[in-house]
């Protein structure tokens, strides 16, 4: 359990560095370090599926952040109204700590869930679906409807991105749009 | 993507990319097709497939990547993956209900087992890979008005 605490402290320190550092590239690298530590945490908690997904999605996000959006430092201002900002932040942290303290005391102990349906999946997953990877049998057979919703969310996200960053809403008759012009908002 | 990298990176990066990009694509396909036997699955494998094309695009510039997978092909694969997944779900009504596992189970630990689960993995892998590559291409090619004036 001790390595888990070390990784969690590392992630908290990385997140604080990502917020506080002035250079945007250093901030993105710190976010990447937090994500990689999170994938190791998943591996320690015996969840290799989630660890693989976290690792590859983190790498893709890092590449997109560095390569596509990080051309120059964006204008960024935090001067003025520091008292109000600090007061609101402290207020929210206090409320959040209080609520999470109340909620965490009500949680069942680690490894003893109140929902009993998971044990049925574990016992009968192999015989009912024939898949030796229990995670695959849950997300694509028992709870495939959730996966359909997730796929719809991703599909909508892709369509939204492609619709927002395209160049023009309508092409004129006979107008030819070159490849590099295609995604330039005008 | 910055302007000096439009034509790709240096010779060292191009040589290493030529050796590794096929292995990355193959590993993604392996993760997708063995999603029901070992850890992995459609989502993770699809992201790895998208990363192999991103790798190609970063090292060789955008023309080389579009020659392998054009934007039209990417959007076609994304829509096709979504439709295949929904079709598999709807075909379950032949056996009784939504997402009914209507194929034979096979024996465990074999590649062709578990009914519809590998097919769903392939559909999700297609959709995720093409969709994330499309998002990357759209954000890379995005240029603002202020940058044109330079």
Short mmCIF file of C-alpha atoms in Angstrom, two decimals:
data_model
loop_
_atom_site.label_atom_id
_atom_site.label_comp_id
_atom_site.label_asym_id
_atom_site.label_seq_id
_atom_site.Cartn_x
_atom_site.Cartn_y
_atom_site.Cartn_z
CA UNK A 1 0.00 0.00 0.00
CA UNK A 2 2.96 2.32 0.63
CA UNK A 3 3.79 2.68 -3.08
CA UNK A 4 0.22 3.80 -3.67
CA UNK A 5 0.64 6.68 -1.22
CA UNK A 6 3.96 7.64 -2.80
CA UNK A 7 2.33 7.77 -6.23
CA UNK A 8 -0.63 9.77 -4.95
CA UNK A 9 1.67 12.33 -3.30
CA UNK A 10 3.65 12.49 -6.57
CA UNK A 11 0.43 13.14 -8.50
CA UNK A 12 -0.66 15.90 -6.12
CA UNK A 13 2.74 17.58 -6.37
CA UNK A 14 2.64 17.27 -10.17
CA UNK A 15 -0.82 18.82 -10.32
CA UNK A 16 0.27 21.74 -8.14
CA UNK A 17 3.33 22.27 -10.36
CA UNK A 18 1.11 22.17 -13.46
CA UNK A 19 -1.04 24.95 -12.07
CA UNK A 20 1.69 27.14 -10.64
CA UNK A 21 4.43 27.05 -13.29
CA UNK A 22 4.51 29.97 -15.71
CA UNK A 23 5.68 28.20 -18.86
CA UNK A 24 2.87 26.42 -20.73
CA UNK A 25 5.07 23.62 -22.05
CA UNK A 26 6.32 22.76 -18.54
CA UNK A 27 2.72 22.75 -17.37
CA UNK A 28 1.69 20.29 -20.09
CA UNK A 29 4.63 18.02 -19.23
CA UNK A 30 3.60 18.09 -15.55
CA UNK A 31 0.05 17.08 -16.53
CA UNK A 32 1.52 14.20 -18.52
CA UNK A 33 3.53 13.03 -15.51
CA UNK A 34 0.35 13.02 -13.42
CA UNK A 35 -1.41 10.89 -16.05
CA UNK A 36 1.42 8.37 -16.27
CA UNK A 37 1.49 8.03 -12.47
CA UNK A 38 -2.27 7.45 -12.56
CA UNK A 39 -1.80 4.59 -15.04
CA UNK A 40 0.76 2.98 -12.67
CA UNK A 41 -1.79 3.37 -9.85
CA UNK A 42 -4.35 1.49 -11.95
CA UNK A 43 -1.77 -1.23 -12.58
CA UNK A 44 -1.08 -1.59 -8.84
CA UNK A 45 -4.83 -1.78 -8.17
CA UNK A 46 -5.00 -4.80 -10.56
CA UNK A 47 -6.85 -3.04 -13.39
CA UNK A 48 -4.70 -3.59 -16.51
CA UNK A 49 -7.50 -2.67 -18.93
CA UNK A 50 -7.94 0.77 -17.43
CA UNK A 51 -4.16 1.18 -17.15
CA UNK A 52 -3.65 0.54 -20.88
CA UNK A 53 -6.47 2.91 -21.81
CA UNK A 54 -5.21 5.63 -19.45
CA UNK A 55 -1.68 5.33 -20.81
CA UNK A 56 -2.53 5.60 -24.50
CA UNK A 57 -5.16 8.32 -24.04
CA UNK A 58 -2.68 10.31 -21.94
CA UNK A 59 -0.05 10.06 -24.68
CA UNK A 60 -2.54 11.15 -27.35
CA UNK A 61 -3.75 14.09 -25.23
CA UNK A 62 -0.14 15.14 -24.59
CA UNK A 63 0.69 15.07 -28.30
CA UNK A 64 -2.44 17.05 -29.18
CA UNK A 65 -1.74 19.61 -26.45
CA UNK A 66 1.91 20.08 -27.39
CA UNK A 67 1.67 19.82 -31.16
CA UNK A 68 -1.68 21.29 -32.04
CA UNK A 69 -2.68 23.87 -29.50
CA UNK A 70 0.58 25.05 -28.00
CA UNK A 71 1.89 27.57 -30.50
CA UNK A 72 2.38 30.56 -28.27
CA UNK A 73 1.60 31.62 -24.76
CA UNK A 74 -1.98 32.66 -24.46
CA UNK A 75 -2.73 35.99 -22.79
CA UNK A 76 -3.51 35.23 -19.22
CA UNK A 77 -4.25 37.62 -16.40
CA UNK A 78 -4.86 37.03 -12.72
CA UNK A 79 -4.30 40.54 -11.42
CA UNK A 80 -6.97 42.38 -9.49
CA UNK A 81 -9.83 40.99 -7.40
CA UNK A 82 -7.42 38.70 -5.55
CA UNK A 83 -9.37 39.00 -2.31
CA UNK A 84 -12.64 37.85 -3.87
CA UNK A 85 -10.92 35.00 -5.74
CA UNK A 86 -9.16 33.76 -2.61
CA UNK A 87 -12.32 34.02 -0.52
CA UNK A 88 -14.37 32.03 -3.06
CA UNK A 89 -11.63 29.39 -3.34
CA UNK A 90 -11.31 28.94 0.43
CA UNK A 91 -15.08 28.78 0.75
CA UNK A 92 -15.38 26.06 -1.89
CA UNK A 93 -12.50 24.05 -0.43
CA UNK A 94 -14.14 24.16 3.01
CA UNK A 95 -17.52 23.03 1.65
CA UNK A 96 -15.90 20.32 -0.46
CA UNK A 97 -13.84 18.97 2.45
CA UNK A 98 -16.84 18.92 4.76
CA UNK A 99 -19.09 17.12 2.27
CA UNK A 100 -16.43 14.63 1.23
CA UNK A 101 -15.62 13.87 4.89
CA UNK A 102 -19.30 13.13 5.53
CA UNK A 103 -19.60 11.06 2.36
CA UNK A 104 -16.39 9.06 2.75
CA UNK A 105 -17.44 7.94 6.25
CA UNK A 106 -20.52 6.30 4.73
CA UNK A 107 -18.61 4.30 2.10
CA UNK A 108 -18.40 0.53 2.51
CA UNK A 109 -14.89 -0.80 3.28
CA UNK A 110 -12.52 -1.46 0.39
CA UNK A 111 -13.35 -4.77 -1.29
CA UNK A 112 -16.83 -5.19 0.24
CA UNK A 113 -19.28 -3.51 -2.15
CA UNK A 114 -22.92 -3.13 -1.23
CA UNK A 115 -24.02 -4.06 -4.77
CA UNK A 116 -23.99 -7.85 -5.08
CA UNK A 117 -24.46 -7.97 -8.86
CA UNK A 118 -20.70 -7.79 -9.49
CA UNK A 119 -20.12 -11.18 -7.86
CA UNK A 120 -22.61 -12.74 -10.27
CA UNK A 121 -20.66 -11.27 -13.18
CA UNK A 122 -17.41 -12.64 -11.78
CA UNK A 123 -18.80 -16.14 -11.18
CA UNK A 124 -20.86 -16.60 -14.34
CA UNK A 125 -19.10 -14.27 -16.77
CA UNK A 126 -17.01 -16.97 -18.40
CA UNK A 127 -19.78 -19.53 -18.77
CA UNK A 128 -22.45 -17.08 -19.95
CA UNK A 129 -20.44 -15.04 -22.46
CA UNK A 130 -17.39 -17.19 -23.22
CA UNK A 131 -14.96 -14.28 -22.88
CA UNK A 132 -11.98 -14.88 -20.62
CA UNK A 133 -11.45 -11.15 -20.09
CA UNK A 134 -14.14 -10.35 -17.54
CA UNK A 135 -13.90 -6.62 -18.27
CA UNK A 136 -14.74 -7.23 -21.94
CA UNK A 137 -17.65 -9.46 -20.98
CA UNK A 138 -19.02 -6.73 -18.71
CA UNK A 139 -18.62 -3.74 -21.02
CA UNK A 140 -19.70 -5.51 -24.20
CA UNK A 141 -22.26 -8.03 -22.98
CA UNK A 142 -23.77 -7.36 -19.54
CA UNK A 143 -23.50 -3.57 -19.75
CA UNK A 144 -23.27 -3.11 -23.52
CA UNK A 145 -25.91 -0.41 -23.37
CA UNK A 146 -23.48 1.80 -21.41
CA UNK A 147 -20.84 1.19 -24.05
CA UNK A 148 -23.31 2.26 -26.74
CA UNK A 149 -23.83 5.50 -24.84
CA UNK A 150 -20.08 6.03 -24.53
CA UNK A 151 -19.64 5.41 -28.25
CA UNK A 152 -22.38 7.94 -28.97
CA UNK A 153 -20.65 10.50 -26.74
CA UNK A 154 -17.36 10.05 -28.61
CA UNK A 155 -19.11 10.21 -31.99
CA UNK A 156 -20.86 13.44 -30.99
CA UNK A 157 -17.58 14.89 -29.73
CA UNK A 158 -15.82 14.16 -33.02
CA UNK A 159 -18.67 15.68 -35.03
CA UNK A 160 -18.68 18.73 -32.77
CA UNK A 161 -14.93 19.32 -33.14
CA UNK A 162 -15.06 18.89 -36.92
CA UNK A 163 -18.05 21.24 -37.15
CA UNK A 164 -16.51 23.98 -35.01
CA UNK A 165 -13.04 24.14 -36.57
CA UNK A 166 -14.08 23.94 -40.23
CA UNK A 167 -13.64 26.93 -42.47
CA UNK A 168 -17.00 27.82 -43.94
CA UNK A 169 -20.55 26.80 -43.31
CA UNK A 170 -21.56 26.65 -46.96
CA UNK A 171 -19.58 26.44 -50.13
CA UNK A 172 -20.57 28.44 -53.14
CA UNK A 173 -21.50 26.62 -56.33
CA UNK A 174 -18.36 25.53 -58.10
CA UNK A 175 -16.06 26.70 -55.31
CA UNK A 176 -13.04 24.51 -54.75
CA UNK A 177 -11.68 24.34 -51.23
CA UNK A 178 -8.07 23.32 -50.92
CA UNK A 179 -6.95 20.89 -48.25
CA UNK A 180 -5.06 23.39 -46.11
CA UNK A 181 -7.91 25.88 -46.28
CA UNK A 182 -10.44 23.40 -45.06
CA UNK A 183 -10.12 23.97 -41.35
CA UNK A 184 -9.48 27.66 -41.12
CA UNK A 185 -12.23 29.65 -39.41
CA UNK A 186 -12.79 32.89 -41.22
CA UNK B 1 1.74 21.99 -35.96
CA UNK B 2 4.43 24.60 -36.25
CA UNK B 3 5.45 25.82 -39.66
CA UNK B 4 8.95 24.38 -39.73
CA UNK B 5 7.53 20.89 -39.20
CA UNK B 6 5.21 20.90 -42.20
CA UNK B 7 7.69 18.82 -44.17
CA UNK B 8 8.43 16.44 -41.30
CA UNK B 9 11.30 16.12 -38.89
CA UNK B 10 14.97 15.21 -39.30
CA UNK B 11 16.44 12.12 -40.97
CA UNK B 12 16.96 10.31 -37.66
CA UNK B 13 13.29 10.63 -36.72
CA UNK B 14 12.20 9.53 -40.21
CA UNK B 15 14.36 6.40 -40.12
CA UNK B 16 13.18 5.37 -36.66
CA UNK B 17 9.58 6.04 -37.67
CA UNK B 18 9.90 3.88 -40.77
CA UNK B 19 11.02 0.99 -38.56
CA UNK B 20 8.50 1.39 -35.74
CA UNK B 21 5.26 2.69 -37.21
CA UNK B 22 4.21 -0.67 -38.64
CA UNK B 23 4.85 -2.40 -35.33
CA UNK B 24 2.73 0.18 -33.52
CA UNK B 25 -0.15 -0.33 -35.97
CA UNK B 26 0.19 -4.10 -35.64
CA UNK B 27 0.18 -3.86 -31.83
CA UNK B 28 -3.01 -1.82 -31.96
CA UNK B 29 -4.67 -4.43 -34.15
CA UNK B 30 -3.48 -7.15 -31.75
CA UNK B 31 -4.95 -5.28 -28.77
CA UNK B 32 -8.28 -4.88 -30.59
CA UNK B 33 -8.56 -8.47 -31.79
CA UNK B 34 -7.52 -10.03 -28.46
CA UNK B 35 -9.71 -7.74 -26.38
CA UNK B 36 -11.89 -10.60 -25.15
CA UNK B 37 -8.97 -12.87 -24.20
CA UNK B 38 -6.47 -10.52 -22.56
CA UNK B 39 -6.52 -6.96 -21.19
CA UNK B 40 -7.13 -4.28 -23.75
CA UNK B 41 -10.12 -3.90 -25.99
CA UNK B 42 -11.56 -1.75 -28.68
CA UNK B 43 -11.00 1.63 -27.09
CA UNK B 44 -7.34 1.19 -26.12
CA UNK B 45 -6.46 -0.55 -29.37
CA UNK B 46 -8.22 2.10 -31.41
CA UNK B 47 -6.23 4.82 -29.69
CA UNK B 48 -2.99 2.94 -30.47
CA UNK B 49 -4.00 2.67 -34.15
CA UNK B 50 -4.70 6.42 -34.18
CA UNK B 51 -1.34 7.05 -32.51
CA UNK B 52 0.48 5.18 -35.30
CA UNK B 53 -1.01 7.55 -37.90
CA UNK B 54 -0.26 10.54 -35.64
CA UNK B 55 3.32 9.28 -35.42
CA UNK B 56 3.52 9.13 -39.21
CA UNK B 57 2.11 12.62 -39.50
CA UNK B 58 4.52 14.12 -36.97
CA UNK B 59 7.58 12.53 -38.57
CA UNK B 60 6.84 12.84 -42.29
CA UNK B 61 4.49 15.82 -42.51
CA UNK B 62 0.83 15.80 -43.32
CA UNK B 63 1.00 14.77 -46.99
CA UNK B 64 2.54 11.37 -46.19
CA UNK B 65 -0.07 10.67 -43.52
CA UNK B 66 -2.97 11.71 -45.76
CA UNK B 67 -1.64 9.41 -48.48
CA UNK B 68 -2.08 6.48 -46.09
CA UNK B 69 -5.38 7.58 -44.55
CA UNK B 70 -7.19 10.54 -46.07
CA UNK B 71 -9.72 12.61 -44.20
CA UNK B 72 -12.57 11.17 -46.24
CA UNK B 73 -11.43 7.63 -45.38
CA UNK B 74 -11.16 8.57 -41.69
CA UNK B 75 -14.68 9.96 -41.57
CA UNK B 76 -15.95 6.92 -43.50
CA UNK B 77 -14.32 4.49 -41.03
CA UNK B 78 -15.68 6.41 -38.08
CA UNK B 79 -19.24 6.32 -39.33
CA UNK B 80 -18.86 2.70 -40.41
CA UNK B 81 -17.67 1.66 -36.95
CA UNK B 82 -20.62 3.35 -35.28
CA UNK B 83 -23.10 1.77 -37.71
CA UNK B 84 -21.56 -1.71 -37.36
CA UNK B 85 -21.77 -1.47 -33.57
CA UNK B 86 -25.42 -0.40 -33.70
CA UNK B 87 -26.21 -3.10 -36.27
CA UNK B 88 -24.75 -5.81 -34.02
CA UNK B 89 -26.87 -4.47 -31.19
CA UNK B 90 -30.02 -4.45 -33.32
CA UNK B 91 -29.35 -7.94 -34.69
CA UNK B 92 -29.72 -9.12 -31.12
CA UNK B 93 -33.47 -8.68 -31.55
CA UNK B 94 -33.36 -11.83 -33.72
CA UNK B 95 -32.60 -13.78 -30.55
CA UNK B 96 -34.70 -11.82 -28.12
CA UNK B 97 -33.32 -8.53 -26.84
CA UNK B 98 -30.94 -5.63 -27.47
CA UNK B 99 -27.28 -6.76 -27.45
CA UNK B 100 -28.25 -10.43 -27.34
CA UNK B 101 -25.17 -12.62 -27.83
CA UNK B 102 -26.53 -14.47 -30.84
CA UNK B 103 -23.32 -16.15 -32.03
CA UNK B 104 -21.81 -19.37 -30.74
CA UNK B 105 -19.71 -18.99 -27.60
CA UNK B 106 -16.82 -21.18 -28.70
CA UNK B 107 -14.30 -22.47 -26.21
CA UNK B 108 -12.47 -20.10 -23.87
CA UNK B 109 -8.96 -18.71 -24.53
CA UNK B 110 -9.42 -19.08 -28.30
CA UNK B 111 -9.33 -16.09 -30.63
CA UNK B 112 -12.69 -16.97 -32.19
CA UNK B 113 -14.85 -17.22 -29.10
CA UNK B 114 -17.25 -15.18 -27.00
CA UNK B 115 -19.83 -14.55 -29.73
CA UNK B 116 -20.36 -10.92 -30.62
CA UNK B 117 -17.75 -9.44 -28.25
CA UNK B 118 -14.82 -9.51 -30.75
CA UNK B 119 -17.03 -8.00 -33.46
CA UNK B 120 -18.06 -5.20 -31.10
CA UNK B 121 -14.38 -4.65 -30.25
CA UNK B 122 -13.48 -4.33 -33.94
CA UNK B 123 -16.32 -1.85 -34.51
CA UNK B 124 -15.35 0.28 -31.50
CA UNK B 125 -11.69 0.13 -32.51
CA UNK B 126 -12.48 1.41 -36.01
CA UNK B 127 -14.64 4.18 -34.63
CA UNK B 128 -12.23 5.34 -31.91
CA UNK B 129 -9.13 5.15 -34.11
CA UNK B 130 -10.61 7.07 -37.03
CA UNK B 131 -12.39 9.55 -34.77
CA UNK B 132 -9.36 10.47 -32.68
CA UNK B 133 -7.18 10.77 -35.78
CA UNK B 134 -9.84 13.09 -37.22
CA UNK B 135 -9.80 15.26 -34.08
CA UNK B 136 -5.99 15.43 -34.20
CA UNK B 137 -6.00 16.41 -37.89
CA UNK B 138 -8.66 19.06 -37.34
CA UNK B 139 -6.79 20.65 -34.43
CA UNK B 140 -3.41 20.48 -36.21
CA UNK B 141 -4.69 22.12 -39.38
CA UNK B 142 -6.53 24.78 -37.41
CA UNK B 143 -5.07 28.18 -38.11
CA UNK B 144 -6.34 31.49 -36.87
CA UNK B 145 -6.65 34.73 -38.76
CA UNK B 146 -3.90 36.41 -36.76
CA UNK B 147 -1.35 33.78 -37.79
CA UNK B 148 -2.05 34.27 -41.48
CA UNK B 149 -0.98 37.86 -41.39
CA UNK B 150 2.55 37.03 -40.27
#
